XYZ file of C-alpha atoms in Angstrom:
724
model
C 25.652 1.383 25.248
C 26.680 -1.638 25.516
C 27.651 -4.201 22.356
C 24.655 -5.788 20.737
C 24.071 -9.301 21.813
C 24.919 -9.030 25.281
C 22.626 -9.027 28.022
C 22.657 -5.735 30.234
C 20.450 -3.750 32.587
C 18.575 -1.163 30.473
C 16.983 2.080 32.432
C 14.962 4.428 30.416
C 11.242 6.384 29.531
C 8.737 4.901 27.673
C 8.036 7.336 24.755
C 5.142 6.003 23.015
C 1.606 4.649 24.088
C 2.300 1.118 24.642
C 0.356 -1.272 21.672
C -0.415 -4.746 20.911
C 0.625 -6.286 18.677
C 1.055 -10.016 17.442
C 3.817 -10.840 19.528
C 2.422 -9.099 22.618
C 2.589 -6.109 24.188
C 5.431 -3.217 22.573
C 7.189 -0.553 23.979
C 9.316 1.643 22.703
C 11.903 2.588 25.457
C 14.434 5.657 24.928
C 17.668 4.928 26.987
C 20.130 7.407 26.758
C 20.265 8.287 23.058
C 18.757 4.876 21.849
C 15.399 4.150 21.155
C 14.551 0.424 21.917
C 12.065 -1.640 21.004
C 10.413 -3.582 24.013
C 8.122 -6.942 23.263
C 6.413 -8.009 26.396
C 4.998 -11.685 25.869
C 2.420 -10.543 28.562
C 1.591 -7.429 29.739
C 2.720 -7.120 33.072
C -0.185 -6.380 36.233
C 0.440 -3.218 36.677
C -0.073 -1.572 33.087
C 2.943 0.205 31.638
C 2.135 3.740 30.375
C 4.071 6.612 28.667
C 6.051 8.266 30.215
C 6.790 5.508 32.756
C 10.409 5.407 33.835
C 11.421 1.439 33.593
C 14.465 -1.000 34.352
C 14.755 -4.237 32.708
C 17.256 -6.728 31.890
C 17.633 -8.254 28.503
C 19.630 -9.205 25.150
C 19.756 -6.297 23.155
C 19.633 -7.169 19.429
C 18.498 -5.623 16.004
C 15.398 -5.800 15.200
C 14.943 -9.012 13.259
C 14.302 -9.352 9.743
C 13.650 -11.965 6.834
C 16.047 -10.900 4.351
C 14.184 -12.279 0.984
C 13.614 -10.381 -2.416
C 10.674 -8.762 -2.223
C 9.941 -9.125 1.666
C 8.832 -6.621 4.182
C 11.745 -5.234 5.463
C 11.169 -4.547 9.511
C 14.129 -3.741 10.579
C 14.503 -0.352 8.086
C 11.008 0.364 8.932
C 11.794 0.716 12.558
C 15.101 2.310 11.531
C 12.828 5.553 9.540
C 11.026 5.578 13.353
C 14.859 6.063 14.793
C 14.657 2.535 16.665
C 17.944 0.560 15.832
C 17.626 -2.086 19.107
C 15.121 -4.409 20.108
C 14.362 -6.456 23.135
C 12.596 -9.320 23.921
C 10.788 -10.174 27.362
C 9.131 -13.336 28.166
C 8.555 -12.982 31.385
C 6.733 -9.509 32.258
C 8.206 -9.535 35.776
C 11.394 -8.780 34.099
C 10.490 -5.281 33.839
C 10.471 -2.882 36.545
C 8.103 0.171 37.073
C 10.644 2.948 38.701
C 8.091 6.120 38.779
C 5.458 7.446 36.785
C 5.054 10.896 35.458
C 1.950 13.021 34.578
C 1.146 15.084 32.073
C -1.687 16.026 29.652
C -0.586 12.944 27.398
C -1.155 10.773 30.390
C -4.707 11.663 30.706
C -5.579 11.083 27.109
C -3.927 7.434 27.584
C -5.654 6.223 30.562
C -8.831 7.734 28.962
C -7.634 5.542 25.963
C -7.212 2.656 27.967
C -10.432 2.862 29.986
C -12.796 3.078 26.505
C -10.358 -0.012 25.106
C -11.701 -1.611 28.418
C -14.833 -0.734 28.431
C -15.404 -2.389 25.170
C -13.682 -5.449 25.978
C -16.398 -6.259 28.721
C -19.045 -4.850 26.826
C -18.715 -6.584 23.834
C -17.858 -10.228 22.224
C -15.030 -10.880 20.494
C -14.442 -10.438 17.664
C -16.742 -7.218 17.445
C -14.737 -5.624 20.702
C -11.153 -6.239 18.742
C -12.768 -4.378 15.263
C -14.717 -2.099 17.202
C -11.230 -1.340 19.458
C -9.234 -0.835 16.185
C -11.888 1.809 14.821
C -12.610 3.932 18.018
C -9.317 3.877 19.576
C -6.872 3.002 16.472
C -5.491 -0.239 18.465
C -5.745 -2.963 15.562
C -3.572 -5.397 17.422
C -5.840 -7.228 18.817
C -7.655 -7.740 15.535
C -6.913 -11.585 14.611
C -5.467 -12.796 11.531
C -8.424 -14.239 10.231
C -10.410 -11.265 10.585
C -7.421 -9.397 8.794
C -7.705 -12.016 5.931
C -11.143 -11.337 5.287
C -10.261 -7.583 5.146
C -7.514 -7.915 2.898
C -9.350 -10.576 0.699
C -12.147 -7.687 -0.009
C -9.970 -4.368 -0.288
C -10.734 -3.085 2.842
C -7.807 -3.291 4.860
C -7.593 0.247 5.444
C -10.430 -0.030 7.600
C -9.012 -1.516 10.594
C -6.365 0.541 10.942
C -6.608 4.789 11.564
C -6.500 6.653 8.510
C -8.023 8.719 6.191
C -11.269 7.415 6.025
C -11.708 7.543 9.909
C -10.463 10.782 10.261
C -12.839 12.082 7.692
C -15.539 10.443 9.608
C -14.595 12.352 12.090
C -14.204 15.518 10.344
C -17.241 15.042 8.382
C -19.298 14.240 11.467
C -18.249 17.347 13.509
C -18.900 19.755 10.238
C -22.047 18.456 9.874
C -23.189 19.225 13.350
C -21.923 22.390 13.761
C -22.879 23.996 10.776
C -26.514 23.229 11.687
C -25.702 24.689 14.804
C -24.342 27.633 13.479
C -27.492 27.652 10.655
C -29.870 28.162 13.439
C -28.102 31.707 15.104
C -28.963 34.346 12.986
C -26.381 36.352 14.265
C -23.879 33.589 13.247
C -25.378 33.854 9.614
C -25.264 37.312 9.467
C -21.262 37.785 10.684
C -19.433 34.898 9.623
C -18.972 32.409 6.783
C -21.056 29.533 8.261
C -19.445 26.840 5.798
C -15.468 27.995 6.720
C -16.393 28.306 10.239
C -17.533 24.981 10.493
C -14.885 23.824 8.615
C -12.219 25.267 10.692
C -14.043 24.585 14.124
C -14.454 20.837 12.788
C -10.459 20.457 13.094
C -10.553 20.577 16.876
C -12.624 17.599 16.970
C -10.176 15.729 14.391
C -6.918 16.546 16.236
C -8.675 15.219 19.547
C -9.045 11.608 17.679
C -5.703 11.945 15.919
C -4.439 12.421 19.742
C -6.829 9.977 21.248
C -5.428 7.398 18.909
C -2.089 7.579 19.671
C -1.385 9.758 16.876
C -0.023 7.234 14.609
C 1.810 8.505 11.215
C -1.097 7.093 9.044
C -3.611 9.754 11.646
C -1.264 12.164 12.035
C -1.214 12.124 8.004
C -4.582 12.244 7.454
C -5.011 14.911 10.237
C -2.343 17.007 8.220
C -4.180 16.645 5.034
C -7.413 17.936 6.765
C -5.878 20.884 8.101
C -4.739 22.056 4.700
C -8.319 21.522 3.641
C -9.747 23.453 6.042
C -6.887 26.332 4.843
C -7.785 26.395 1.423
C -11.168 26.631 2.013
C -10.210 29.779 4.184
C -8.325 30.874 1.273
C -11.415 29.967 -1.443
C -8.892 27.196 -3.069
C -10.858 24.188 -1.970
C -11.542 23.683 -5.831
C -7.560 23.279 -5.906
C -7.667 20.104 -4.529
C -4.458 18.870 -6.055
C -2.159 21.765 -5.114
C -3.890 20.715 -1.364
C -2.673 17.636 -1.689
C 1.023 18.362 -2.996
C 1.567 20.870 -0.289
C 0.230 18.259 2.362
C 2.774 15.737 1.110
C 5.631 18.236 0.722
C 5.012 19.135 4.303
C 5.189 15.613 6.188
C 7.992 15.027 3.794
C 10.054 17.829 5.138
C 8.727 17.080 8.890
C 9.762 13.235 8.202
C 12.067 12.803 5.387
C 12.004 8.989 5.618
C 7.504 9.127 5.559
C 7.178 9.380 1.650
C 9.193 6.109 1.330
C 6.943 4.089 3.206
C 3.875 1.972 1.642
C 1.375 3.264 3.962
C 2.568 7.042 3.259
C 2.266 6.039 -0.526
C -1.018 4.198 -0.518
C -2.745 6.758 1.285
C -2.135 9.642 -1.459
C -2.659 7.558 -3.991
C -5.954 6.757 -2.426
C -6.707 10.382 -2.472
C -5.323 11.116 -5.638
C -7.647 8.914 -7.123
C -10.577 10.584 -5.484
C -9.708 13.494 -6.788
C -8.578 12.383 -10.641
C -11.668 10.305 -10.758
C -14.378 12.371 -9.202
C -16.440 15.053 -11.217
C -18.067 18.228 -10.302
C -21.858 17.678 -9.613
C -24.771 19.001 -12.037
C -25.746 22.604 -11.488
C -28.011 22.750 -8.903
C -30.504 24.556 -12.027
C -29.117 22.243 -14.336
C -29.949 19.111 -12.715
C -33.425 17.453 -11.571
C -33.940 16.137 -7.747
C -33.386 12.703 -8.716
C -30.654 13.349 -10.399
C -29.019 15.101 -7.953
C -29.639 12.159 -5.696
C -28.406 9.810 -7.555
C -25.166 11.732 -8.170
C -24.392 12.310 -4.445
C -25.455 9.062 -2.890
C -24.434 6.821 -5.896
C -22.625 7.901 -9.123
C -20.059 10.479 -7.175
C -19.031 7.812 -4.686
C -18.846 4.778 -7.355
C -16.286 6.953 -9.230
C -14.314 7.814 -5.989
C -14.227 4.587 -4.826
C -13.123 2.951 -8.018
C -10.666 5.831 -8.526
C -9.065 5.164 -5.201
C -8.761 1.785 -5.993
C -7.074 1.643 -9.366
C -4.643 4.523 -8.628
C -3.612 2.086 -5.292
C -3.756 -1.377 -7.255
C -0.345 -1.652 -9.267
C 1.375 -0.594 -5.820
C -0.687 -3.140 -3.731
C -0.067 -5.469 -5.984
C 3.749 -4.840 -6.434
C 3.474 -5.085 -1.825
C 0.867 -7.556 -0.922
C 0.481 -9.557 -4.637
C -3.101 -9.755 -4.301
C -5.898 -7.339 -6.007
C -9.934 -7.806 -4.710
C -11.667 -7.336 -7.933
C -14.712 -7.208 -5.679
C -13.085 -4.341 -3.525
C -14.804 -1.638 -5.068
C -18.556 -2.814 -4.450
C -17.313 -4.170 -1.118
C -15.768 -0.238 -0.450
C -18.995 1.143 -1.463
C -20.975 -0.622 1.412
C -18.447 -1.162 3.907
C -16.826 2.446 4.013
C -20.475 4.185 4.609
C -21.221 1.181 7.034
C -18.025 1.424 9.037
C -18.521 5.226 9.345
C -21.888 4.369 11.247
C -20.254 2.183 13.327
C -17.497 4.639 14.181
C -20.469 7.390 15.161
C -22.912 5.179 16.831
C -19.578 3.655 18.695
C -18.281 6.878 19.829
C -21.864 8.195 21.187
C -22.666 5.064 22.649
C -19.396 5.237 24.366
C -19.916 8.879 25.207
C -23.251 7.819 26.590
C -21.775 4.606 28.502
C -19.024 6.609 30.012
C -21.706 9.317 31.368
C -24.385 7.021 32.278
C -22.433 3.561 32.909
C -25.618 1.512 33.744
C -26.293 1.916 29.745
C -23.216 0.169 28.612
C -24.718 -3.638 28.415
C -27.008 -1.701 26.384
C -25.188 0.474 24.215
C -21.926 -1.150 23.680
C -23.920 -4.538 23.663
C -26.002 -2.813 21.018
C -22.879 -1.800 18.527
C -20.873 -5.011 19.264
C -23.775 -6.761 17.888
C -24.079 -4.835 15.022
C -20.153 -5.196 14.440
C -20.740 -8.729 14.438
C -23.415 -8.717 11.907
C -20.708 -6.539 9.528
C -17.856 -8.865 10.052
C -20.210 -11.615 9.108
C -21.249 -9.976 6.165
C -17.590 -9.082 5.384
C -16.898 -12.859 5.688
C -19.274 -13.964 3.302
C -17.661 -11.349 0.635
C -14.524 -12.847 1.252
C -15.658 -16.074 0.603
C -17.289 -15.518 -2.118
C -14.095 -13.438 -3.465
C -11.849 -16.628 -2.682
C -14.190 -19.207 -3.936
C -15.032 -17.538 -7.441
C -11.043 -16.486 -8.370
C -11.829 -12.995 -7.802
C -8.905 -12.496 -5.608
C -6.115 -11.753 -7.983
C -2.596 -13.176 -7.314
C -0.355 -10.624 -8.761
C 3.661 -10.386 -9.229
C 4.147 -7.232 -10.701
C 8.148 -6.086 -11.544
C 9.169 -2.145 -10.954
C 8.604 -2.005 -14.971
C 5.105 -3.080 -15.041
C 4.014 -1.281 -12.097
C 5.060 1.847 -13.769
C 2.951 0.596 -16.851
C 0.089 -0.022 -14.715
C 0.126 3.649 -13.312
C 0.364 4.931 -16.598
C -2.276 2.903 -18.052
C -4.206 4.574 -14.925
C -3.170 7.872 -15.491
C -4.777 7.410 -18.868
C -7.906 6.850 -17.487
C -7.876 9.453 -15.409
C -7.332 11.903 -18.045
C -10.184 10.427 -20.177
C -12.789 10.682 -17.138
C -11.371 14.558 -16.723
C -10.374 15.880 -20.193
C -11.806 13.700 -22.847
C -10.858 15.865 -25.537
C -7.122 15.461 -25.076
C -7.339 12.141 -25.940
C -8.966 13.206 -29.356
C -6.006 11.596 -31.412
C -6.978 12.859 -35.117
C -5.300 16.258 -33.758
C -1.746 14.320 -33.357
C 0.645 14.304 -35.819
C 1.859 10.894 -37.969
C 5.450 11.200 -36.125
C 3.709 11.002 -32.715
C 1.822 8.000 -33.726
C 5.539 6.026 -34.874
C 6.907 7.081 -31.460
C 4.170 5.410 -29.746
C 4.733 2.459 -31.504
C 8.216 2.307 -30.970
C 7.485 2.902 -27.231
C 4.873 -0.051 -27.453
C 7.598 -2.655 -28.913
C 10.383 -1.664 -26.315
C 7.414 -2.098 -23.619
C 7.130 -5.848 -24.905
C 10.313 -6.661 -25.061
C 11.398 -5.456 -21.815
C 8.399 -7.342 -19.800
C 8.982 -10.454 -22.191
C 9.750 -13.354 -19.486
C 12.418 -15.320 -21.873
C 12.474 -18.865 -21.469
C 15.052 -20.282 -18.706
C 16.868 -23.487 -19.200
C 18.281 -23.604 -15.784
C 17.444 -25.395 -12.350
C 16.612 -22.446 -9.896
C 17.096 -23.155 -6.243
C 16.458 -20.732 -3.760
C 17.345 -21.087 0.131
C 15.165 -18.712 1.893
C 16.315 -16.709 4.952
C 14.108 -18.016 7.375
C 15.296 -17.627 10.272
C 17.173 -20.163 12.341
C 15.197 -22.592 9.955
C 15.577 -24.100 6.927
C 13.029 -23.639 3.732
C 14.499 -23.843 -0.123
C 12.295 -23.528 -2.972
C 13.207 -25.353 -6.318
C 12.347 -23.895 -9.871
C 13.008 -26.223 -13.369
C 12.836 -24.667 -16.502
C 9.256 -26.138 -17.231
C 8.032 -24.152 -14.213
C 7.480 -27.498 -11.965
C 8.590 -26.340 -8.146
C 9.431 -28.287 -5.124
C 9.505 -26.615 -1.859
C 11.786 -28.306 0.802
C 10.721 -28.040 4.046
C 8.864 -24.791 5.422
C 10.853 -22.773 8.244
C 9.510 -22.089 12.052
C 10.742 -22.424 15.528
C 12.463 -24.869 17.309
C 12.253 -22.865 20.717
C 9.813 -20.111 19.862
C 9.946 -18.268 23.139
C 13.644 -18.371 23.604
C 14.345 -17.203 19.821
C 12.542 -14.227 20.238
C 9.410 -14.891 19.396
C 6.161 -16.293 21.124
C 5.213 -19.566 21.594
C 1.396 -19.156 20.323
C 1.390 -20.143 16.496
C -1.547 -17.580 15.354
C 1.027 -14.596 16.629
C 3.598 -15.004 14.570
C 3.707 -17.735 11.293
C 6.730 -18.262 9.581
C 4.992 -19.381 6.771
C 2.039 -17.094 6.670
C 4.487 -14.063 7.283
C 7.246 -15.218 5.356
C 7.461 -18.139 3.004
C 4.269 -17.800 1.460
C 4.645 -13.790 0.830
C 7.995 -14.689 -0.986
C 6.366 -17.807 -3.297
C 3.438 -15.319 -4.678
C 6.215 -12.748 -5.075
C 7.829 -15.495 -7.571
C 4.440 -16.055 -8.997
C 3.563 -19.495 -7.440
C 0.336 -19.798 -7.753
C 0.352 -23.795 -6.799
C 3.499 -26.763 -5.579
C 4.051 -29.622 -7.556
C 5.634 -30.923 -4.335
C 6.408 -30.346 -0.491
C 9.221 -32.464 0.829
C 9.739 -32.305 4.789
C 13.342 -33.361 5.899
C 12.224 -34.562 9.486
C 9.583 -33.412 11.592
C 11.058 -30.872 13.710
C 9.259 -27.595 13.994
C 12.011 -25.372 12.750
C 11.481 -27.205 9.388
C 7.736 -28.015 9.309
C 6.272 -24.627 10.998
C 5.535 -22.830 8.189
C 3.785 -25.657 5.939
C 0.266 -25.758 7.193
C 0.005 -22.410 6.274
C 1.631 -22.902 2.852
C -0.731 -26.103 2.534
C -3.622 -23.195 3.323
C -2.460 -20.999 0.922
C -1.757 -23.064 -2.310
C -2.711 -26.128 -3.875
C -0.543 -28.827 -3.566
C 0.061 -32.033 -6.149
C 2.430 -34.347 -3.661
C 3.429 -34.356 0.112
C 6.692 -36.198 0.501
C 8.159 -37.216 3.816
C 10.206 -39.784 5.878
C 6.838 -41.466 7.818
C 8.025 -40.391 11.416
C 5.606 -38.188 13.592
C 6.192 -35.544 16.082
C 4.530 -36.107 19.442
C 2.722 -32.211 19.141
C -0.640 -30.753 18.028
C 1.133 -28.562 15.672
C 2.032 -31.463 13.401
C -1.145 -33.048 13.864
C -2.265 -29.977 12.744
C -0.150 -29.752 9.416
C -1.290 -33.392 8.570
C -4.617 -32.559 8.670
C -3.988 -29.743 6.082
C -2.142 -31.896 4.296
C -5.360 -34.430 4.373
C -7.879 -31.371 3.817
C -6.064 -30.241 0.856
C -6.243 -33.733 -0.787
C -2.149 -33.629 -1.541
C -1.246 -37.094 -2.423
C 1.311 -38.387 0.352
C 4.440 -40.367 -0.002
C 6.692 -42.057 2.032
C 10.142 -41.887 0.841
C 12.614 -44.473 1.589
C 16.529 -44.983 1.197
C 17.328 -46.699 -2.136
C 14.258 -45.112 -4.320
C 14.949 -43.443 -7.764
C 12.529 -41.662 -9.392
C 12.195 -38.776 -12.521
C 10.433 -35.261 -11.466
C 10.172 -33.065 -14.424
C 13.613 -32.905 -16.162
C 15.228 -34.057 -12.931
C 16.119 -37.287 -10.718
C 15.687 -37.882 -7.337
C 18.142 -40.627 -5.388
C 16.650 -41.004 -2.060
C 19.994 -41.804 0.158
C 18.967 -42.424 3.543
C 16.899 -43.846 5.683
C 16.140 -47.191 4.646
C 13.522 -46.888 7.766
C 12.892 -45.046 10.759
C 14.713 -46.287 13.930
C 13.489 -45.103 17.146
C 16.882 -45.549 18.556
C 18.246 -42.458 16.654
C 17.225 -39.144 17.663
C 14.919 -37.207 15.157
C 17.976 -35.405 13.165
C 19.422 -38.532 12.421
C 15.964 -39.912 11.119
C 16.381 -36.696 8.087
C 15.801 -37.951 4.776
C 18.768 -37.247 2.599
C 17.890 -36.896 -1.380
C 19.987 -35.950 -4.244
C 18.273 -34.128 -6.826
C 20.042 -34.241 -10.533
C 19.730 -31.964 -13.028
C 21.990 -33.187 -16.091
C 25.154 -33.243 -14.446
C 24.910 -30.822 -11.512
C 22.880 -31.755 -8.414
C 21.636 -30.866 -5.444
C 22.384 -32.368 -1.803
C 19.418 -32.010 0.817
C 20.084 -33.389 3.777
C 18.404 -32.411 6.535
C 19.857 -32.361 9.928
C 21.553 -35.174 9.910
C 24.416 -35.796 12.175
C 27.604 -37.746 12.838
C 25.736 -40.959 13.152
C 23.726 -40.926 10.239
C 26.637 -39.175 8.335
C 28.446 -42.282 8.606
C 25.670 -44.742 7.654
C 25.810 -42.519 4.785
C 29.030 -41.555 3.340
C 30.048 -45.887 4.023
C 26.948 -46.602 1.762
C 27.212 -44.976 -1.244
C 28.568 -42.138 -3.555
C 26.936 -38.999 -2.579
C 28.677 -36.269 -4.483
C 27.005 -33.111 -5.225
C 27.609 -29.599 -6.901
C 25.506 -27.834 -4.332
C 24.827 -29.118 -0.425
C 22.674 -28.027 1.907
C 25.054 -27.792 4.976
C 23.436 -30.540 7.375
C 22.060 -29.004 10.850
C 22.753 -25.314 10.351
C 26.566 -25.269 10.692
C 26.138 -27.396 14.115
C 29.226 -29.137 15.117
C 27.647 -32.030 15.501
C 27.213 -32.629 11.764
C 29.504 -31.849 8.548
C 32.403 -34.434 9.472
C 35.242 -34.813 7.292
C 34.217 -37.943 5.386
C 30.922 -36.972 4.722
C 32.141 -33.444 3.184
C 34.941 -35.266 1.539
C 31.973 -37.681 -0.194
C 29.979 -35.026 -0.991
C 32.891 -32.807 -2.288
C 30.847 -29.773 -3.081
C 31.567 -26.427 -5.382
C 28.818 -24.377 -3.148
C 27.644 -24.739 0.270
C 24.905 -23.185 2.076
C 24.056 -23.087 5.300
C 20.235 -21.687 6.647
C 20.769 -20.112 10.109
C 19.376 -17.399 11.902
C 21.179 -14.174 12.534
C 22.803 -13.699 16.017
C 20.648 -17.011 17.054
C 20.535 -18.690 20.365
C 22.843 -21.921 19.050
C 25.665 -19.999 17.945
C 25.958 -21.307 14.576
C 27.308 -22.171 12.743
C 30.563 -23.760 14.449
C 33.636 -22.096 13.284
C 35.408 -25.379 12.985
C 32.848 -26.710 10.590
C 33.527 -23.062 8.086
C 37.081 -23.907 8.624
C 36.734 -27.622 7.104
C 34.653 -26.165 4.542
C 37.263 -23.365 3.685
C 39.826 -25.896 4.054
C 38.758 -27.573 0.928
C 38.388 -24.487 -1.389
C 34.144 -24.702 -0.710
C 32.712 -21.644 -1.092
C 30.061 -20.926 1.854
C 26.999 -18.965 1.903
C 25.210 -17.839 4.608
C 21.075 -16.963 5.176
C 22.073 -15.105 8.103
C 24.803 -12.728 6.359
C 23.568 -13.371 2.630
C 20.130 -13.335 2.965
C 18.108 -15.553 0.291
C 20.631 -17.486 -2.004
C 19.760 -18.284 -5.019
C 21.870 -20.985 -6.982
C 21.550 -21.766 -11.157
C 22.424 -24.700 -12.253
C 22.909 -25.633 -16.109
C 22.406 -29.036 -17.173
C 25.786 -28.834 -18.677
C 27.452 -28.410 -15.702
C 30.819 -28.233 -15.059
C 31.248 -26.555 -18.738
C 28.896 -24.072 -17.345
C 29.498 -23.058 -13.766
C 26.266 -22.537 -11.398
C 25.258 -18.474 -10.808
C 24.982 -17.390 -7.276
C 23.034 -14.232 -6.208
C 22.155 -13.453 -2.844
C 19.814 -10.690 -1.087
C 22.212 -8.874 0.309
C 24.836 -8.638 -2.999
C 21.680 -8.436 -5.664
C 24.484 -10.202 -7.954
């Protein structure tokens, strides 16, 4: 295998069914001993299938990841699947299919593609995308707006093949098979109808798992279904916790990396919550018919939904930073309704394939029902957001453990009330409990900070920095983005990957930000403003500071529209301004005015944030012309310098560096970026002057803590890569 970062021809075999994603069509190609994730910007004219031998020429890279605390590590997630290389093809014609192979998997894949095509033809979007996710496991086509609705209502599991879909398929099959066997006198006399129906229902479960492409979530649910059937065959169905543990153990042995994934953890926590919070139904002789019906259709589903929600809540809050208070209520309605859509959709597709003229009526009708379902879900999501019923939570690891302990006590009280009779416990136990609570309080207490914190985020080949003052004021400087999206390994469509929505906003939520006091845009280039629209949509923002220069693109117009719509106060900064902000002061050095004769980079705002005797200089992307005008005009010394223009050789001139004379310099740039930044000569300039240089492409997010008593108290540095 050639070195990473070189362009070379690759020949291999597609090992998995192609899947849609926000970035295009994704293929996993086995070339020699390597697995390569290949992203096609657009699907090719001839569909690629599992088993195809393909050839393409591309630059092989490590999968992209953004190294920020609390962020999703995409590279690690792929590594658990054995994928360590990626390639991006802008033109689908760059991929050539050398040969196609048969096999039963190909038959299943083509049948699945046929069903997806039928859904696209007969059902309007977004209903067709939702039905495709529900019936075939293809969730990549579900748009970000629909996903946001599912997230806000706590029903995101409905658009992924998981235990819910497997349970519906298995439950429907079990119901039908048991009814059929019950009509046979011979079956009633010779076999256990319940056990036989349970065993035979595994056949459609296995087929559905294979039909959806056998994603890991479906395989886990299928394994659990098999264990449930085995437990029933051994008359151990009441020992559900042991069955769950055995299934988890088997999956962990088969795939040692699986238990480390959040999908695995959330799946098993949900099932565990259902088992812990359910109660045995009242005996038939002890319950009235109405009581049995209420217990079966209302009480038991409520407790199981509540148990699943409670047990997954601490981990969900840690991973996704949001908890929907309407989740239990919405799930009580959405889960059975989506189950009905799954069963009805399966019957409609089957009938349409057998009798094609019925497709417009049957699938069209299911499409209309799905549209109604999605509109109702959107209304529930809007109600949750407008009523502040979607909580933003940012727990630490310790607080997550406390959450699990609390839920465990609730489950204990639900199943074994006598164990919580504290009168039977000796007094030393209460003393130890008091000490434990005091320790918990001390560990979870947030001591006030006296320092200014500036974090330079890893947003790839772009800029974004978060400033937090001791009093809690927050400022975001730039928002990341892509200057040349198609050439930087990302698609051009904004709704496919958004740096703000997918990187910056999650980090801000992880830090507990629920409002930004100000946002500063250094200059209107997409790698600086690209993520800001999503930031304005996610958080209230007090003020928007910029230089007043517009960028001739619709994406910038959408940003300004978001600023106006969210009611942020707009302020155009000009050189010479000095103003206080929180415990800090701002010096605006440049430019005095926007010059049409300069390039956009040289119109960048250059501002210094002062905090006591310490300071940070944000020079945007100014180049040598701007640096000359700046260095000749005023003293611009600063403790920390954000290296201008990502370490380009057109910036960081010697007079500029000597004027700033920083102790620390931070370069914000992308790993293996197209422009080969930072230029070696630029790093040499800083190194010769003894300036410590940190790089987001290597170090990840860089956090600098500044004391107002600088230089008596030196700045402290923490990077994502070192954790120090």
